[in-house]
mmCIF file of C-alpha atoms in Angstrom:
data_model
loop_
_atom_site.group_PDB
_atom_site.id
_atom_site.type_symbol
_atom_site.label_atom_id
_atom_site.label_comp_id
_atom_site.label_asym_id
_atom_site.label_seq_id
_atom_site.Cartn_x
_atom_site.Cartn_y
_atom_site.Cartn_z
ATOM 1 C CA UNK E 1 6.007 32.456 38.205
ATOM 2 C CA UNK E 2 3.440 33.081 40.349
ATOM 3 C CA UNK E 3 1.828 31.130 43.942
ATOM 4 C CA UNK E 4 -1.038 32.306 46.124
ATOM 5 C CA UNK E 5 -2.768 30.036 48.994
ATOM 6 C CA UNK E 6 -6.204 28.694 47.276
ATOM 7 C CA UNK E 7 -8.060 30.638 49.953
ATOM 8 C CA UNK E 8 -7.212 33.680 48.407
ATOM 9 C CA UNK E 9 -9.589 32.779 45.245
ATOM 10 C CA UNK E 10 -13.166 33.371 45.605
ATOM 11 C CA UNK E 11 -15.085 30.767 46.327
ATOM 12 C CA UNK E 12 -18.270 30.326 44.043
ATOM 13 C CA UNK E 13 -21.368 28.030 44.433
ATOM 14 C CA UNK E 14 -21.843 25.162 42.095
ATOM 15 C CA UNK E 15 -25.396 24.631 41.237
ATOM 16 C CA UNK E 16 -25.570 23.299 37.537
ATOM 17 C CA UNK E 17 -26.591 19.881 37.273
ATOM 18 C CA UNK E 18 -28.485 20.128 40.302
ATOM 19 C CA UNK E 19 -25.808 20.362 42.409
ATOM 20 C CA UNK E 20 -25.722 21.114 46.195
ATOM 21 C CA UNK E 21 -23.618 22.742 49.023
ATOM 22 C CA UNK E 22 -20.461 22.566 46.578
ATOM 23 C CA UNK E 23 -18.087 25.559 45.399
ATOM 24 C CA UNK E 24 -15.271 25.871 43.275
ATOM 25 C CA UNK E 25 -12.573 28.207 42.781
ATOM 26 C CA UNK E 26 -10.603 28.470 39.720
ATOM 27 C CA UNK E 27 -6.957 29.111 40.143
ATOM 28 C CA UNK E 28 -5.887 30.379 36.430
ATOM 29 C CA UNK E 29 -8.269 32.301 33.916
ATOM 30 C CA UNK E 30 -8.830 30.975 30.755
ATOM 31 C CA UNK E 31 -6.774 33.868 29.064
ATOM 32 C CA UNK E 32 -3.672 33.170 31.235
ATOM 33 C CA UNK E 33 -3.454 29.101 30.661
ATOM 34 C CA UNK E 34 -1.945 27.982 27.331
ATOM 35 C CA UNK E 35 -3.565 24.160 27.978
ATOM 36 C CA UNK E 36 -5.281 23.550 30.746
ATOM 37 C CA UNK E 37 -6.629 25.111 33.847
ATOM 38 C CA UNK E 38 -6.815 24.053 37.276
ATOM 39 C CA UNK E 39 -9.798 24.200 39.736
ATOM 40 C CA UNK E 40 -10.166 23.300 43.586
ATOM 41 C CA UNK E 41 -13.550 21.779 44.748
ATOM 42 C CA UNK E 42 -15.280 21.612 47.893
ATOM 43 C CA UNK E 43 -18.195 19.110 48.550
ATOM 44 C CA UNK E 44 -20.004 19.401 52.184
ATOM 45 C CA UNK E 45 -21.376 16.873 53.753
ATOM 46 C CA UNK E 46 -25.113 15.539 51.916
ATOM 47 C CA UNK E 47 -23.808 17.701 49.312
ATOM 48 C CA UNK E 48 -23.895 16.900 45.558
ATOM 49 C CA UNK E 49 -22.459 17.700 41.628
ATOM 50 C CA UNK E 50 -25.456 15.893 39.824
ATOM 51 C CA UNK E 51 -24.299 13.237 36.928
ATOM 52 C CA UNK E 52 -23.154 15.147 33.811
ATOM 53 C CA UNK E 53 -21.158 14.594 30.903
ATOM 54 C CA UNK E 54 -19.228 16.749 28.107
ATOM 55 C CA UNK E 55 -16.755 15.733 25.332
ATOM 56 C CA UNK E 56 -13.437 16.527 27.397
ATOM 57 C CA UNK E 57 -11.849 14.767 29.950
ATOM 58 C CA UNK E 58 -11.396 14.998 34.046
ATOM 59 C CA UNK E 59 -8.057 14.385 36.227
ATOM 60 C CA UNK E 60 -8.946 14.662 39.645
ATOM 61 C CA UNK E 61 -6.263 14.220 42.510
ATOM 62 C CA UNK E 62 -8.868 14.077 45.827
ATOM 63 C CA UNK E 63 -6.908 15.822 48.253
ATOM 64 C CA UNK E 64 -9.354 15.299 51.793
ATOM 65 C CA UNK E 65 -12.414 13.672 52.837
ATOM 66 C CA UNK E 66 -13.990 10.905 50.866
ATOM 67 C CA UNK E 67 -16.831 10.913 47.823
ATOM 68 C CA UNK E 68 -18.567 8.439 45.837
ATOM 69 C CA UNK E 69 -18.659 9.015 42.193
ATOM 70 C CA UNK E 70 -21.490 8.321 40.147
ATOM 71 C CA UNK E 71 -21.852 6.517 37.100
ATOM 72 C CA UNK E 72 -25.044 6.685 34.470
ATOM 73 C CA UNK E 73 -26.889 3.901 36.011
ATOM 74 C CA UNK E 74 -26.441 5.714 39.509
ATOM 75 C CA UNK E 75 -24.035 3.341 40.719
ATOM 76 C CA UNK E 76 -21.402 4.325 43.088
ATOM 77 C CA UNK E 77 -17.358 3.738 43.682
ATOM 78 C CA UNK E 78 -16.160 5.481 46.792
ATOM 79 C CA UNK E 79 -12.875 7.126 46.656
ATOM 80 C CA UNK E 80 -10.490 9.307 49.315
ATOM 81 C CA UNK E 81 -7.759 11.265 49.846
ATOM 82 C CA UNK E 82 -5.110 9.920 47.820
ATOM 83 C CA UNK E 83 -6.592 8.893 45.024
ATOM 84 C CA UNK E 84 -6.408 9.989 41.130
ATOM 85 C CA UNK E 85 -9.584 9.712 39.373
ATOM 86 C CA UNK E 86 -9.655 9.515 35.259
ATOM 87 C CA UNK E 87 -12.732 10.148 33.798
ATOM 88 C CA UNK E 88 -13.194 9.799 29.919
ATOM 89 C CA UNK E 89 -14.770 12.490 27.770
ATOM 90 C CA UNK E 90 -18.274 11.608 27.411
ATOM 91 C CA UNK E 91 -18.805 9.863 30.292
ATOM 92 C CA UNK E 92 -21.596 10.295 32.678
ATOM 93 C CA UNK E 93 -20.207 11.691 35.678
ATOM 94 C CA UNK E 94 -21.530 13.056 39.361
ATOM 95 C CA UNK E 95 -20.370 13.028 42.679
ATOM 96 C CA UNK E 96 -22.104 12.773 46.306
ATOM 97 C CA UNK E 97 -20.926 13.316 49.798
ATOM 98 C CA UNK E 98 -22.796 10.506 51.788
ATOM 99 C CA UNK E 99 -19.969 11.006 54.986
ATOM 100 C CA UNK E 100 -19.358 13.318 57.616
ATOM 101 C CA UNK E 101 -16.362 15.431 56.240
ATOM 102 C CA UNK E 102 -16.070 17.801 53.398
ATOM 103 C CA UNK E 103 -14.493 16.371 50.553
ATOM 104 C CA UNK E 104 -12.355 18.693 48.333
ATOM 105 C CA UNK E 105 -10.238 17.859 45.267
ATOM 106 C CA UNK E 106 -8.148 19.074 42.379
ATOM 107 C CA UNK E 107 -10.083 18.690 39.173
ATOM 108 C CA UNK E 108 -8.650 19.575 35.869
ATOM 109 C CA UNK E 109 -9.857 20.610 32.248
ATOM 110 C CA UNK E 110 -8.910 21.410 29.059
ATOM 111 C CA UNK E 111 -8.414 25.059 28.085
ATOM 112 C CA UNK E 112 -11.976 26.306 26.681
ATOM 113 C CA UNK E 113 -13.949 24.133 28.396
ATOM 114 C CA UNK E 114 -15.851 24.921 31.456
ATOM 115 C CA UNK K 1 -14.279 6.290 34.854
ATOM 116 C CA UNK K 2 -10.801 4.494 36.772
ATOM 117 C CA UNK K 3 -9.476 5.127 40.360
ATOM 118 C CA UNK K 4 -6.679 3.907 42.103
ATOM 119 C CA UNK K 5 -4.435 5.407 45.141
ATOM 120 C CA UNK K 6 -0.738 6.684 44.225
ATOM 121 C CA UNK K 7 0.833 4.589 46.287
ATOM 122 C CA UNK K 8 -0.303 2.063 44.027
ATOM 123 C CA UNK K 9 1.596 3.748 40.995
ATOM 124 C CA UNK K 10 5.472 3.193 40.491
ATOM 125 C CA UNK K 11 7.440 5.895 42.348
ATOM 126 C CA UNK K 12 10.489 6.586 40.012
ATOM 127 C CA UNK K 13 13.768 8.707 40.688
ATOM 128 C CA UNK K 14 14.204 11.888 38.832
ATOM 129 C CA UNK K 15 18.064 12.592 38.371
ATOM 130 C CA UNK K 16 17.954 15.243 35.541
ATOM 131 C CA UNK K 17 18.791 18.459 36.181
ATOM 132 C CA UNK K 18 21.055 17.923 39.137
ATOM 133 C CA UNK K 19 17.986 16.735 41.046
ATOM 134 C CA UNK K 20 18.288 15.182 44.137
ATOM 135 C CA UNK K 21 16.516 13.119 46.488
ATOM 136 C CA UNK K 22 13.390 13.539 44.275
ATOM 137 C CA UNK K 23 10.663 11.152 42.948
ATOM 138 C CA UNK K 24 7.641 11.114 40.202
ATOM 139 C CA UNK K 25 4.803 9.034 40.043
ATOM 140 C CA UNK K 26 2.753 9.476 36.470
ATOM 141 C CA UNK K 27 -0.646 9.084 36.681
ATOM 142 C CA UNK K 28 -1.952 8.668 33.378
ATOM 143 C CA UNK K 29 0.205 7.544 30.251
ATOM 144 C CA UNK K 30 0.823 9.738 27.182
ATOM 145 C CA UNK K 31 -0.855 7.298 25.077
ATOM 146 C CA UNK K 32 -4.018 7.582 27.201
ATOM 147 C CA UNK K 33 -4.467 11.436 28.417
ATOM 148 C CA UNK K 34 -6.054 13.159 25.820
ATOM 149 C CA UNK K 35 -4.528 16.573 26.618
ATOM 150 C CA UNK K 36 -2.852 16.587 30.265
ATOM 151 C CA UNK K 37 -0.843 14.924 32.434
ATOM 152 C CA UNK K 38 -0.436 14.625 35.708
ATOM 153 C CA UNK K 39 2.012 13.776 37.574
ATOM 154 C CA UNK K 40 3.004 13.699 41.680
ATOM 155 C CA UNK K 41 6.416 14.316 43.064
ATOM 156 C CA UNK K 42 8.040 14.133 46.106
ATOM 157 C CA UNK K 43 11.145 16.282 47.470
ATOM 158 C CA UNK K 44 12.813 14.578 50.550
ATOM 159 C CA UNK K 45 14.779 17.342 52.874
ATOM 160 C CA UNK K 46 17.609 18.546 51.513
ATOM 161 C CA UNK K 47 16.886 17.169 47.819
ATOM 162 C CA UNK K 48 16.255 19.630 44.738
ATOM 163 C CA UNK K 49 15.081 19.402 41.098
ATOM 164 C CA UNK K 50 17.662 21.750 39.489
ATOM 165 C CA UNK K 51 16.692 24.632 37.299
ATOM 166 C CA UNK K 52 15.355 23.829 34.082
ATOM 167 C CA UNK K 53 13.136 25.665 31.500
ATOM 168 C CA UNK K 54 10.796 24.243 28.787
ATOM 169 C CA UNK K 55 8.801 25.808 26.112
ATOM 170 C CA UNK K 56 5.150 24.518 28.544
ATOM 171 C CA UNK K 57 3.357 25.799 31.180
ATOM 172 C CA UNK K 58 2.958 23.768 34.669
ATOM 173 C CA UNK K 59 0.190 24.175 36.836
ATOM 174 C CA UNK K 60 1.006 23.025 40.588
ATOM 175 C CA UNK K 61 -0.483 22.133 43.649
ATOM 176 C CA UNK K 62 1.381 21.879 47.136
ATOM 177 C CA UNK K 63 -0.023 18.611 48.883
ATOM 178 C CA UNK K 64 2.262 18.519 51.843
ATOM 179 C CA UNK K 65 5.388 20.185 53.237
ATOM 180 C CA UNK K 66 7.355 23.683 51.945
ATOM 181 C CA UNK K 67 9.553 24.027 49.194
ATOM 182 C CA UNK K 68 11.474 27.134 47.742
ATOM 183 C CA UNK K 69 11.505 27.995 44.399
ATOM 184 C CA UNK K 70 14.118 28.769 42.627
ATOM 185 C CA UNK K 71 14.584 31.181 39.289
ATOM 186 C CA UNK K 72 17.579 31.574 37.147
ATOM 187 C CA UNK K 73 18.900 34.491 39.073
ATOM 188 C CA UNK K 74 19.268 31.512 42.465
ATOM 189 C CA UNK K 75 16.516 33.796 44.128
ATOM 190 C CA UNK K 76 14.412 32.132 46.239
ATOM 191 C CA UNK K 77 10.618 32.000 47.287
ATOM 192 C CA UNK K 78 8.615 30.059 49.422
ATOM 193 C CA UNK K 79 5.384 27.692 48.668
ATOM 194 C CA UNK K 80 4.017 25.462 51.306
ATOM 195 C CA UNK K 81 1.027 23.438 51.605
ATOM 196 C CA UNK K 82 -2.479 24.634 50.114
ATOM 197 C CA UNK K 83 -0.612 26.828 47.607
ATOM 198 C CA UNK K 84 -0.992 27.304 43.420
ATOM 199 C CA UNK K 85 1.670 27.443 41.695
ATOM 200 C CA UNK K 86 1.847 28.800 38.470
ATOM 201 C CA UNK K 87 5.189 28.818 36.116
ATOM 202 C CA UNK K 88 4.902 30.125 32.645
ATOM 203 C CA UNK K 89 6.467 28.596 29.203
ATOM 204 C CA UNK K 90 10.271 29.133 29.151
ATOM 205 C CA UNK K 91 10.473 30.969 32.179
ATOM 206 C CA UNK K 92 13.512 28.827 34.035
ATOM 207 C CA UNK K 93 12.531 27.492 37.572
ATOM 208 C CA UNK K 94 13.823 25.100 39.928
ATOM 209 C CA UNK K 95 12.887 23.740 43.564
ATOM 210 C CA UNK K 96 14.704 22.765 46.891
ATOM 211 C CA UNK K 97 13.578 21.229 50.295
ATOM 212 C CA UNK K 98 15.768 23.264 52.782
ATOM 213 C CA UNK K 99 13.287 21.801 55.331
ATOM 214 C CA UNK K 100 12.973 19.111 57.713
ATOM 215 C CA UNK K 101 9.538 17.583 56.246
ATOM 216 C CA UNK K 102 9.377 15.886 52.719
ATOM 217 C CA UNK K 103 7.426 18.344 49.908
ATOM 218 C CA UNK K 104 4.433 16.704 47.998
ATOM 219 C CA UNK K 105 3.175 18.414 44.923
ATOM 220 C CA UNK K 106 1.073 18.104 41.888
ATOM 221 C CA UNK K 107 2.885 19.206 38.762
ATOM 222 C CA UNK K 108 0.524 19.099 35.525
ATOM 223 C CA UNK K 109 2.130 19.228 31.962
ATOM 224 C CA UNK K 110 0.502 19.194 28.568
ATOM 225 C CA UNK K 111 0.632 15.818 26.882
ATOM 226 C CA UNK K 112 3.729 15.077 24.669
ATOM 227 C CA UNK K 113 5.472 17.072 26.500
ATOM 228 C CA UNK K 114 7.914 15.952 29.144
#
C-alpha cells in the first residue's frame, strides 16, 4: 500500500473548457490504477470548469466549500460539503464558484479516460 | 446529473472480518454505476475492519480523523485526514481507530466487486 497527504501532488491548472482559477491533482497514474483513478479539485472563488461532456461517468464526493453545477441549458443546482454527485456519461456538465470559499472535491473516472 | 447529502443514505454495520464499531454508506448501486463504486465508512474509536484481501484495487480518501493501517504482518502505519490511500489487488490490509476521534474515509471499489 501506499498514502501521501494530497499536497504532496502537484497542483496543475485546469483551463479546457474554458475553465478558470481551478487545478487538479491526480493522485494515481494511469499505469498504476487497474480501474479507476482518483483526482482532487480545487475551484476559487468566481472560478469556473465550463459545461462539458464525454461518454464516461463522474462520482464526486465535495469535500469543502460549496458549487453550483451546471446543466446544458445553464441551469444551476447548488451543492456542499457532504454531498455525492452522480453524473451520467454523456451528460453536459460544468461547475461555477459563485461564493466566497474555495470549493474542492473528489472526482473520479474511469481508467483511460481523462 | 443527481445529488444528495450522505447523511441522507442508509448507514449500515459492517461485521465481516472481525470489524468493529464500523459503518458503510453506498452511494451508488451496482446496478447503476457503470464502472465504480463508492462507498463512505466510518471507524468509531477503538473499532477496526479486520484484515482482509481481495483480488481489486481501492482507492481512498481520509475525510476526517486518523486511522492505522494494518498489513498481514500486524504492522502498523498511520493515515489521517487529507491523505490518499492507495492498496493494491490481493495485497492483505486492515484498519483500526486507536484514537479518540471517529475516522471518515472514502473507499472506492470497481463495480461487481464487493
Amino acid at each position: 500500500m501506499k498514502h501521501f497527504h494530497y499536497t504532496k501532488i502537484d497542483e496543475k491548472k485546469v483551463d479546457a473548457f474554458g475553465s478558470k482559477e481551478t487545478s487538479i491533482r491526480v493522485f494515481i497514474s494511469e499505469e498504476e490504477a487497474p480501474n479507476f483513478i482518483m483526482r482532487r479539485f480545487e475551484i476559487k472563488p468566481q472560478g469556473q470548469i465550463g459545461v462539458h461532456s464525454h461518454d464516461w461517468e463522474h462520482e464526486i464526493f465535495i469535500l469543502s466549500g460549496e458549487v453550483d453545477l451546471i446543466n446544458e441549458n445553464g441551469e444551476k443546482e447548488k451543492v456542499s460539503d457532504g454531498e455525492f454527485v452522480y453524473i451520467p456519461p454523456n451528460e453536459p456538465h460544468g461547475y461555477i464558484n459563485e461564493g466566497n470559499e474555495t470549493v474542492a472535491f473528489i472526482c473520479m473516472i474511469p481508467k483511460q479516460k481523462k
